[in-house]
Structures are given as structure tokens and as C-alpha cells.
Amino acid sequence: MIDTIGTDIPEGEDRLRLDIEDGIGVLTLCRPRQLNGWSWESTRQLGLMADRIRFDDRIRAVLLRAEGRAFCAGIDVTAPGGAITGRSPAERTRNYYEGIRWVHERFADFATLPQPIVAAVQGYCLGFGFELALMADVRVAAADAVFALPEAQLGVAVDAGGDLRIAREAGAGWAKLLALTGRRIDAATAERLHLVQLVVSAAELEQSARAAVTEIAANAPLAVQGIKRDIDAFADAGLAAALDRTAMSAAVTLTSQDSREGYAAKAARRAPKFDGT
């Protein structure tokens, strides 16, 4: 039985879709033509979906998946309202800081859902996409999945705590290597670093991820939710304070000349020339 959840999202503007299938909330990134690029609107809709999932006792576990050949290729630079303005550099930095904090709050609503989340990842999983996948409790990757945090290559800090979560799962050294270089890694490497739990063929991805989430949903809800909360309480100690520092680092770098140069260079397909301003 499938039950599609309605939202107050205008028709045709959905970035995510939520369906209920036999106790499982299937949350799908549904803009495959844009490689499921992330935007402020994506974040708003994620918060809406998290609220719906949290209070729906029909949902015992969540499957996070994506349509198309990519899980999420990062920021959608074509999305409207991407840049934040201000009357002065200080005000613009403050506005970015509050904007990133708002993103963190919506992501926290999702990551701290009482129901466990299993992510099924294929193709590009970059930037915000990688950070979103890292918020799942269990990650299943197709063999063709590619992971990276490329923000430093664009002159900005990692926005949503993906580097912190890599440090939690793989250690600070690997977090620094991946975030400081922007290096891409394949699914086998991600599994070796404990960033994904299972790697399967692209053809088996949906079935394998659904099998895992179905196993979770079949268990006692109070026990499952208690286990998730207990492990997160241990693993995420200190995360809130670190995320606040992340928000300020992101705000400062997003308003820098280096970030302008980084995005301009990427658009022009040339090497950036950063000067630290």
C-alpha cells in the first residue's frame, strides 16, 4: 500500500516527495534533470517533510533515495534566491550566518528524527548531497557512487557539518584530507572509511536499501528509536557547538572575494586564483 503525503508546496516546485509504503516513509529527491541540485527551497522542503515524518506513527523507518543518475550533485547554482545580500559587508556576513544556522536547524530536524534513516546513494553525491547522506543512520551506496566535499575548491567552508560527520565516522585526519582538498572518493573507499555501510551494484541498490529499511521497520518502534537516540547522544557529543563555528566560517567565506573568484573560475572552467580576501 502506497500513500502519497500532500504538502503546501506549489505543484511542480517539489524538490522532495514523501510516500508511505508499508510502514516506511520513502523520501525521494525528485529533480533528476538538475541532478537533484540543492537550494534554499530544498532545505525548506526538507524541514517540512521532517515535521510530517516525525508525527506520523505509520512511519517506522525512512528510506532516503533519489531519482535519476545522481543522488545530489551539490548546490543548484541556477536556483533563484541563492545569493544573500546586505547593506554592508558586515550585515551580509551576519545574514549569511543566520541563513546557514537556519539550514542547520532544518537539517537537524531531519537527522534527529526518531525514526531511523537509510540512504540509498547512486552517482554523484557531492557537497550538500554528501552532507545530506551523512545525516542518515545507515548508508547503502551503488558501486558507481562518487563522494566529495568540493567547497574549498570554490573558496568557501563546508556549510552543513559534513566534515564534522566525516571526522566522527572516519577520524579527523580523513575529514581534513577530504575537506581541505575537495578530493573525490569512490564507493569502495567510502566503505573502507566507514562512510557507507554497504556497497552494491547499481542494479541492486534499491532492493538492498529497501531490505535494510524493512528490517528496521519490522522491529519494535520504542526500542529502535531508543537505540538511535542513545547512539547519537554518544556520537554527536559536541556537535552543536562545532556547527555554530561552522556557520560563522561559512558566512565569512561565502562573503569573501575568494568565493566570488572560485565560482567564477568554475563557470569559466579555469583554475581559480585565490588571494585570501
mmCIF file of C-alpha atoms in Angstrom:
data_model
loop_
_atom_site.group_PDB
_atom_site.id
_atom_site.type_symbol
_atom_site.label_atom_id
_atom_site.label_comp_id
_atom_site.label_asym_id
_atom_site.label_seq_id
_atom_site.Cartn_x
_atom_site.Cartn_y
_atom_site.Cartn_z
ATOM 1 C CA MET A 1 0.000 0.000 0.000
ATOM 2 C CA ILE A 2 1.340 3.428 -1.006
ATOM 3 C CA ASP A 3 0.112 6.689 0.494
ATOM 4 C CA THR A 4 1.439 9.911 -1.027
ATOM 5 C CA ILE A 5 1.667 12.738 1.506
ATOM 6 C CA GLY A 6 0.343 16.096 0.396
ATOM 7 C CA THR A 7 2.209 19.298 1.216
ATOM 8 C CA ASP A 8 1.789 23.042 0.842
ATOM 9 C CA ILE A 9 4.488 23.002 -1.839
ATOM 10 C CA PRO A 10 3.241 24.507 -5.133
ATOM 11 C CA GLU A 11 2.649 21.974 -7.885
ATOM 12 C CA GLY A 12 5.749 21.429 -9.956
ATOM 13 C CA GLU A 13 8.038 23.050 -7.369
ATOM 14 C CA ASP A 14 8.703 19.957 -5.300
ATOM 15 C CA ARG A 15 12.334 19.114 -4.573
ATOM 16 C CA LEU A 16 11.406 16.127 -2.410
ATOM 17 C CA ARG A 17 8.476 13.725 -2.416
ATOM 18 C CA LEU A 18 7.246 11.674 0.541
ATOM 19 C CA ASP A 19 5.368 8.405 0.136
ATOM 20 C CA ILE A 20 4.372 5.850 2.783
ATOM 21 C CA GLU A 21 4.827 2.214 1.835
ATOM 22 C CA ASP A 22 4.032 -0.440 4.453
ATOM 23 C CA GLY A 23 5.472 1.402 7.438
ATOM 24 C CA ILE A 24 8.314 3.036 5.523
ATOM 25 C CA GLY A 25 8.494 6.720 4.680
ATOM 26 C CA VAL A 26 10.113 6.938 1.249
ATOM 27 C CA LEU A 27 11.667 10.379 0.867
ATOM 28 C CA THR A 28 12.770 10.969 -2.725
ATOM 29 C CA LEU A 29 14.887 13.749 -4.200
ATOM 30 C CA CYS A 30 12.884 14.315 -7.364
ATOM 31 C CA ARG A 31 14.676 16.766 -9.665
ATOM 32 C CA PRO A 32 16.732 14.325 -11.746
ATOM 33 C CA ARG A 33 17.213 16.725 -14.673
ATOM 34 C CA GLN A 34 19.047 19.102 -12.289
ATOM 35 C CA LEU A 35 20.963 16.155 -10.767
ATOM 36 C CA ASN A 36 18.888 16.887 -7.639
ATOM 37 C CA GLY A 37 20.870 20.072 -7.034
ATOM 38 C CA TRP A 38 20.316 21.571 -3.583
ATOM 39 C CA SER A 39 18.904 25.040 -2.821
ATOM 40 C CA TRP A 40 17.382 27.111 -0.018
ATOM 41 C CA GLU A 41 13.995 25.792 -1.187
ATOM 42 C CA SER A 42 15.253 22.207 -0.915
ATOM 43 C CA THR A 43 16.198 22.918 2.687
ATOM 44 C CA ARG A 44 12.774 24.423 3.448
ATOM 45 C CA GLN A 45 11.036 21.389 1.985
ATOM 46 C CA LEU A 46 13.297 19.014 3.924
ATOM 47 C CA GLY A 47 12.157 20.708 7.125
ATOM 48 C CA LEU A 48 8.503 20.328 6.108
ATOM 49 C CA MET A 49 8.994 16.657 5.325
ATOM 50 C CA ALA A 50 10.798 16.045 8.606
ATOM 51 C CA ASP A 51 7.864 17.512 10.527
ATOM 52 C CA ARG A 52 5.431 15.265 8.671
ATOM 53 C CA ILE A 53 7.530 12.159 9.257
ATOM 54 C CA ARG A 54 8.149 12.868 12.941
ATOM 55 C CA PHE A 55 4.485 12.877 13.908
ATOM 56 C CA ASP A 56 3.229 10.127 11.581
ATOM 57 C CA ASP A 57 3.038 6.919 13.601
ATOM 58 C CA ARG A 58 2.588 4.947 10.384
ATOM 59 C CA ILE A 59 6.258 5.601 9.570
ATOM 60 C CA ARG A 60 8.659 3.325 11.433
ATOM 61 C CA ALA A 61 11.741 3.992 9.304
ATOM 62 C CA VAL A 62 12.742 6.270 6.426
ATOM 63 C CA LEU A 63 14.297 5.453 3.067
ATOM 64 C CA LEU A 64 16.141 8.456 1.595
ATOM 65 C CA ARG A 65 16.623 7.983 -2.147
ATOM 66 C CA ALA A 66 16.946 9.982 -5.344
ATOM 67 C CA GLU A 67 15.643 9.779 -8.877
ATOM 68 C CA GLY A 68 18.000 9.770 -11.825
ATOM 69 C CA ARG A 69 21.697 9.147 -12.274
ATOM 70 C CA ALA A 70 22.868 11.276 -9.325
ATOM 71 C CA PHE A 71 21.938 11.316 -5.663
ATOM 72 C CA CYS A 72 22.691 15.059 -5.384
ATOM 73 C CA ALA A 73 25.442 16.874 -7.263
ATOM 74 C CA GLY A 74 25.632 19.727 -4.747
ATOM 75 C CA ILE A 75 24.347 23.284 -4.858
ATOM 76 C CA ASP A 76 21.982 24.216 -7.679
ATOM 77 C CA VAL A 77 23.641 27.469 -8.781
ATOM 78 C CA THR A 78 20.692 28.197 -11.101
ATOM 79 C CA ALA A 79 18.129 28.241 -8.263
ATOM 80 C CA PRO A 80 16.526 31.662 -7.569
ATOM 81 C CA GLY A 81 17.414 33.469 -4.357
ATOM 82 C CA GLY A 82 20.773 31.762 -3.988
ATOM 83 C CA ALA A 83 22.759 34.838 -3.010
ATOM 84 C CA ILE A 84 22.195 36.691 0.264
ATOM 85 C CA THR A 85 22.549 40.453 0.257
ATOM 86 C CA GLY A 86 23.182 43.140 2.869
ATOM 87 C CA ARG A 87 23.663 46.900 3.078
ATOM 88 C CA SER A 88 27.257 46.423 4.228
ATOM 89 C CA PRO A 89 29.808 43.588 4.266
ATOM 90 C CA ALA A 90 29.137 43.107 7.979
ATOM 91 C CA GLU A 91 25.377 42.873 7.504
ATOM 92 C CA ARG A 92 25.775 40.485 4.569
ATOM 93 C CA THR A 93 28.039 38.259 6.676
ATOM 94 C CA ARG A 94 25.512 38.344 9.516
ATOM 95 C CA ASN A 95 22.702 37.441 7.114
ATOM 96 C CA TYR A 96 24.677 34.503 5.752
ATOM 97 C CA TYR A 97 25.437 33.370 9.303
ATOM 98 C CA GLU A 98 21.736 33.375 10.187
ATOM 99 C CA GLY A 99 20.879 31.695 6.883
ATOM 100 C CA ILE A 100 23.342 28.875 7.497
ATOM 101 C CA ARG A 101 22.064 28.492 11.057
ATOM 102 C CA TRP A 102 18.548 28.161 9.593
ATOM 103 C CA VAL A 103 19.848 25.412 7.284
ATOM 104 C CA HIS A 104 21.439 23.649 10.256
ATOM 105 C CA GLU A 105 18.137 23.724 12.131
ATOM 106 C CA ARG A 106 16.260 22.132 9.218
ATOM 107 C CA PHE A 107 18.964 19.523 8.747
ATOM 108 C CA ALA A 108 18.905 18.783 12.485
ATOM 109 C CA ASP A 109 15.135 18.264 12.304
ATOM 110 C CA PHE A 110 15.821 15.605 9.690
ATOM 111 C CA ALA A 111 18.916 13.996 11.243
ATOM 112 C CA THR A 112 17.305 13.753 14.691
ATOM 113 C CA LEU A 113 14.053 12.184 13.551
ATOM 114 C CA PRO A 114 13.029 9.422 15.962
ATOM 115 C CA GLN A 115 12.712 7.054 13.002
ATOM 116 C CA PRO A 116 16.000 5.658 11.634
ATOM 117 C CA ILE A 117 17.007 6.761 8.128
ATOM 118 C CA VAL A 118 18.594 4.569 5.458
ATOM 119 C CA ALA A 119 20.099 6.415 2.472
ATOM 120 C CA ALA A 120 20.430 4.843 -0.989
ATOM 121 C CA VAL A 121 23.162 6.689 -2.890
ATOM 122 C CA GLN A 122 23.997 6.492 -6.579
ATOM 123 C CA GLY A 123 26.148 8.570 -8.909
ATOM 124 C CA TYR A 124 27.341 11.975 -7.779
ATOM 125 C CA CYS A 125 26.996 12.650 -4.050
ATOM 126 C CA LEU A 126 28.761 15.990 -3.705
ATOM 127 C CA GLY A 127 28.733 18.950 -1.330
ATOM 128 C CA PHE A 128 25.312 19.352 0.227
ATOM 129 C CA GLY A 129 24.378 15.955 -1.225
ATOM 130 C CA PHE A 130 27.215 14.257 0.667
ATOM 131 C CA GLU A 131 26.298 16.187 3.817
ATOM 132 C CA LEU A 132 22.667 15.077 3.490
ATOM 133 C CA ALA A 133 23.655 11.430 3.035
ATOM 134 C CA LEU A 134 25.896 11.645 6.115
ATOM 135 C CA MET A 135 22.828 12.597 8.180
ATOM 136 C CA ALA A 136 21.315 9.172 7.527
ATOM 137 C CA ASP A 137 21.816 6.461 10.119
ATOM 138 C CA VAL A 138 22.797 3.828 7.542
ATOM 139 C CA ARG A 139 24.125 4.429 4.033
ATOM 140 C CA VAL A 140 23.935 1.987 1.126
ATOM 141 C CA ALA A 141 25.905 3.025 -1.963
ATOM 142 C CA ALA A 142 25.891 1.858 -5.540
ATOM 143 C CA ALA A 143 29.311 0.918 -6.865
ATOM 144 C CA ASP A 144 29.180 3.937 -9.194
ATOM 145 C CA ALA A 145 28.706 6.452 -6.356
ATOM 146 C CA VAL A 146 31.211 9.303 -6.086
ATOM 147 C CA PHE A 147 31.601 11.342 -2.894
ATOM 148 C CA ALA A 148 33.269 14.711 -2.292
ATOM 149 C CA LEU A 149 33.176 17.947 -0.333
ATOM 150 C CA PRO A 150 34.448 20.379 -3.020
ATOM 151 C CA GLU A 151 33.731 23.605 -1.120
ATOM 152 C CA ALA A 152 37.365 24.613 -0.512
ATOM 153 C CA GLN A 153 37.964 24.481 -4.266
ATOM 154 C CA LEU A 154 35.304 27.201 -4.585
ATOM 155 C CA GLY A 155 36.691 29.347 -1.777
ATOM 156 C CA VAL A 156 34.102 28.522 0.879
ATOM 157 C CA ALA A 157 33.990 26.491 4.081
ATOM 158 C CA VAL A 158 31.930 23.304 4.363
ATOM 159 C CA ASP A 159 28.445 24.617 5.160
ATOM 160 C CA ALA A 160 26.394 21.956 6.895
ATOM 161 C CA GLY A 161 28.760 19.921 9.038
ATOM 162 C CA GLY A 162 29.692 17.193 6.578
ATOM 163 C CA ASP A 163 33.354 17.478 7.530
ATOM 164 C CA LEU A 164 32.412 17.098 11.206
ATOM 165 C CA ARG A 165 30.409 13.966 10.470
ATOM 166 C CA ILE A 166 33.291 12.515 8.456
ATOM 167 C CA ALA A 167 35.549 13.190 11.465
ATOM 168 C CA ARG A 168 33.047 11.303 13.630
ATOM 169 C CA GLU A 169 32.888 8.304 11.286
ATOM 170 C CA ALA A 170 36.377 8.148 9.761
ATOM 171 C CA GLY A 171 38.585 10.294 12.016
ATOM 172 C CA ALA A 172 39.844 13.864 11.922
ATOM 173 C CA GLY A 173 42.695 13.112 9.514
ATOM 174 C CA TRP A 174 40.399 11.790 6.813
ATOM 175 C CA ALA A 175 37.950 14.636 7.384
ATOM 176 C CA LYS A 176 40.748 17.139 6.855
ATOM 177 C CA LEU A 177 42.132 15.369 3.790
ATOM 178 C CA LEU A 178 38.745 15.206 2.064
ATOM 179 C CA ALA A 179 37.524 18.684 3.068
ATOM 180 C CA LEU A 180 40.828 20.518 2.579
ATOM 181 C CA THR A 181 41.499 19.025 -0.852
ATOM 182 C CA GLY A 182 37.974 18.509 -2.189
ATOM 183 C CA ARG A 183 39.187 15.116 -3.392
ATOM 184 C CA ARG A 184 36.622 12.700 -4.789
ATOM 185 C CA ILE A 185 36.418 9.146 -3.492
ATOM 186 C CA ASP A 186 34.636 6.108 -4.881
ATOM 187 C CA ALA A 187 32.149 3.892 -3.079
ATOM 188 C CA ALA A 188 34.756 1.290 -2.145
ATOM 189 C CA THR A 189 36.900 3.921 -0.435
ATOM 190 C CA ALA A 190 33.859 5.392 1.305
ATOM 191 C CA GLU A 191 33.042 1.924 2.642
ATOM 192 C CA ARG A 192 36.622 1.434 3.864
ATOM 193 C CA LEU A 193 36.356 4.750 5.730
ATOM 194 C CA HIS A 194 33.026 3.673 7.301
ATOM 195 C CA LEU A 195 31.206 6.491 5.478
ATOM 196 C CA VAL A 196 28.911 3.916 3.880
ATOM 197 C CA GLN A 197 27.916 0.581 5.355
ATOM 198 C CA LEU A 198 27.119 -1.413 2.200
ATOM 199 C CA VAL A 199 28.251 -1.193 -1.428
ATOM 200 C CA VAL A 200 26.201 -2.988 -4.068
ATOM 201 C CA SER A 201 25.762 -2.849 -7.830
ATOM 202 C CA ALA A 202 23.640 -0.048 -9.244
ATOM 203 C CA ALA A 203 21.017 -2.625 -10.214
ATOM 204 C CA GLU A 204 20.821 -3.896 -6.614
ATOM 205 C CA LEU A 205 20.789 -0.510 -4.864
ATOM 206 C CA GLU A 206 17.049 -0.033 -4.464
ATOM 207 C CA GLN A 207 16.440 -3.607 -3.372
ATOM 208 C CA SER A 208 19.328 -3.625 -0.876
ATOM 209 C CA ALA A 209 18.398 -0.296 0.705
ATOM 210 C CA ARG A 210 14.759 -1.316 0.968
ATOM 211 C CA ALA A 211 15.742 -4.613 2.563
ATOM 212 C CA ALA A 212 17.714 -2.778 5.257
ATOM 213 C CA VAL A 213 14.981 -0.247 5.999
ATOM 214 C CA THR A 214 12.352 -3.022 6.039
ATOM 215 C CA GLU A 215 14.378 -4.959 8.634
ATOM 216 C CA ILE A 216 14.481 -1.855 10.837
ATOM 217 C CA ALA A 217 10.764 -1.121 10.388
ATOM 218 C CA ALA A 218 9.884 -4.677 11.437
ATOM 219 C CA ASN A 219 11.428 -4.208 14.889
ATOM 220 C CA ALA A 220 9.807 -2.674 17.971
ATOM 221 C CA PRO A 221 9.450 1.110 17.408
ATOM 222 C CA LEU A 222 10.248 2.151 21.002
ATOM 223 C CA ALA A 223 13.374 0.003 21.057
ATOM 224 C CA VAL A 224 14.532 1.168 17.623
ATOM 225 C CA GLN A 225 14.025 4.832 18.449
ATOM 226 C CA GLY A 226 15.714 4.476 21.830
ATOM 227 C CA ILE A 227 18.747 2.808 20.251
ATOM 228 C CA LYS A 228 19.071 5.601 17.678
ATOM 229 C CA ARG A 229 18.850 8.309 20.354
ATOM 230 C CA ASP A 230 21.384 6.557 22.602
ATOM 231 C CA ILE A 231 23.989 6.098 19.875
ATOM 232 C CA ASP A 232 23.526 9.654 18.589
ATOM 233 C CA ALA A 233 23.897 11.059 22.102
ATOM 234 C CA PHE A 234 27.329 9.446 22.276
ATOM 235 C CA ALA A 235 28.456 10.041 18.682
ATOM 236 C CA ASP A 236 27.276 13.660 18.407
ATOM 237 C CA ALA A 237 28.671 14.996 21.694
ATOM 238 C CA GLY A 238 29.999 18.479 20.950
ATOM 239 C CA LEU A 239 28.359 18.649 17.507
ATOM 240 C CA ALA A 240 26.094 21.637 18.313
ATOM 241 C CA ALA A 241 28.980 23.911 19.301
ATOM 242 C CA ALA A 242 31.031 22.803 16.294
ATOM 243 C CA LEU A 243 28.119 23.533 13.946
ATOM 244 C CA ASP A 244 27.866 27.085 15.266
ATOM 245 C CA ARG A 245 31.538 27.597 14.397
ATOM 246 C CA THR A 246 30.797 26.071 11.000
ATOM 247 C CA ALA A 247 28.022 28.593 10.392
ATOM 248 C CA MET A 248 30.377 31.509 11.062
ATOM 249 C CA SER A 249 33.160 30.041 8.903
ATOM 250 C CA ALA A 250 30.651 29.544 6.099
ATOM 251 C CA ALA A 251 29.326 33.104 6.448
ATOM 252 C CA VAL A 252 32.799 34.656 6.329
ATOM 253 C CA THR A 253 33.899 32.642 3.314
ATOM 254 C CA LEU A 254 30.632 32.990 1.392
ATOM 255 C CA THR A 255 31.027 36.778 1.536
ATOM 256 C CA SER A 256 34.724 36.714 0.565
ATOM 257 C CA GLN A 257 36.347 37.733 -2.697
ATOM 258 C CA ASP A 258 37.823 34.253 -2.875
ATOM 259 C CA SER A 259 34.357 32.677 -3.127
ATOM 260 C CA ARG A 260 33.451 35.022 -5.984
ATOM 261 C CA GLU A 261 36.646 34.010 -7.730
ATOM 262 C CA GLY A 262 36.014 30.330 -7.049
ATOM 263 C CA TYR A 263 32.541 30.295 -8.558
ATOM 264 C CA ALA A 264 33.611 32.488 -11.493
ATOM 265 C CA ALA A 265 36.533 30.181 -12.222
ATOM 266 C CA LYS A 266 34.312 27.107 -12.118
ATOM 267 C CA ALA A 267 31.829 28.700 -14.509
ATOM 268 C CA ALA A 268 34.680 29.642 -16.859
ATOM 269 C CA ARG A 269 36.312 26.201 -16.496
ATOM 270 C CA ARG A 270 39.647 27.683 -15.411
ATOM 271 C CA ALA A 271 41.846 27.383 -12.343
ATOM 272 C CA PRO A 272 40.940 29.872 -9.580
ATOM 273 C CA LYS A 273 43.392 32.457 -8.325
ATOM 274 C CA PHE A 274 42.775 32.865 -4.583
ATOM 275 C CA ASP A 275 44.409 35.685 -2.602
ATOM 276 C CA GLY A 276 42.905 35.194 0.866
ATOM 277 C CA THR A 277 40.487 38.150 0.797
#
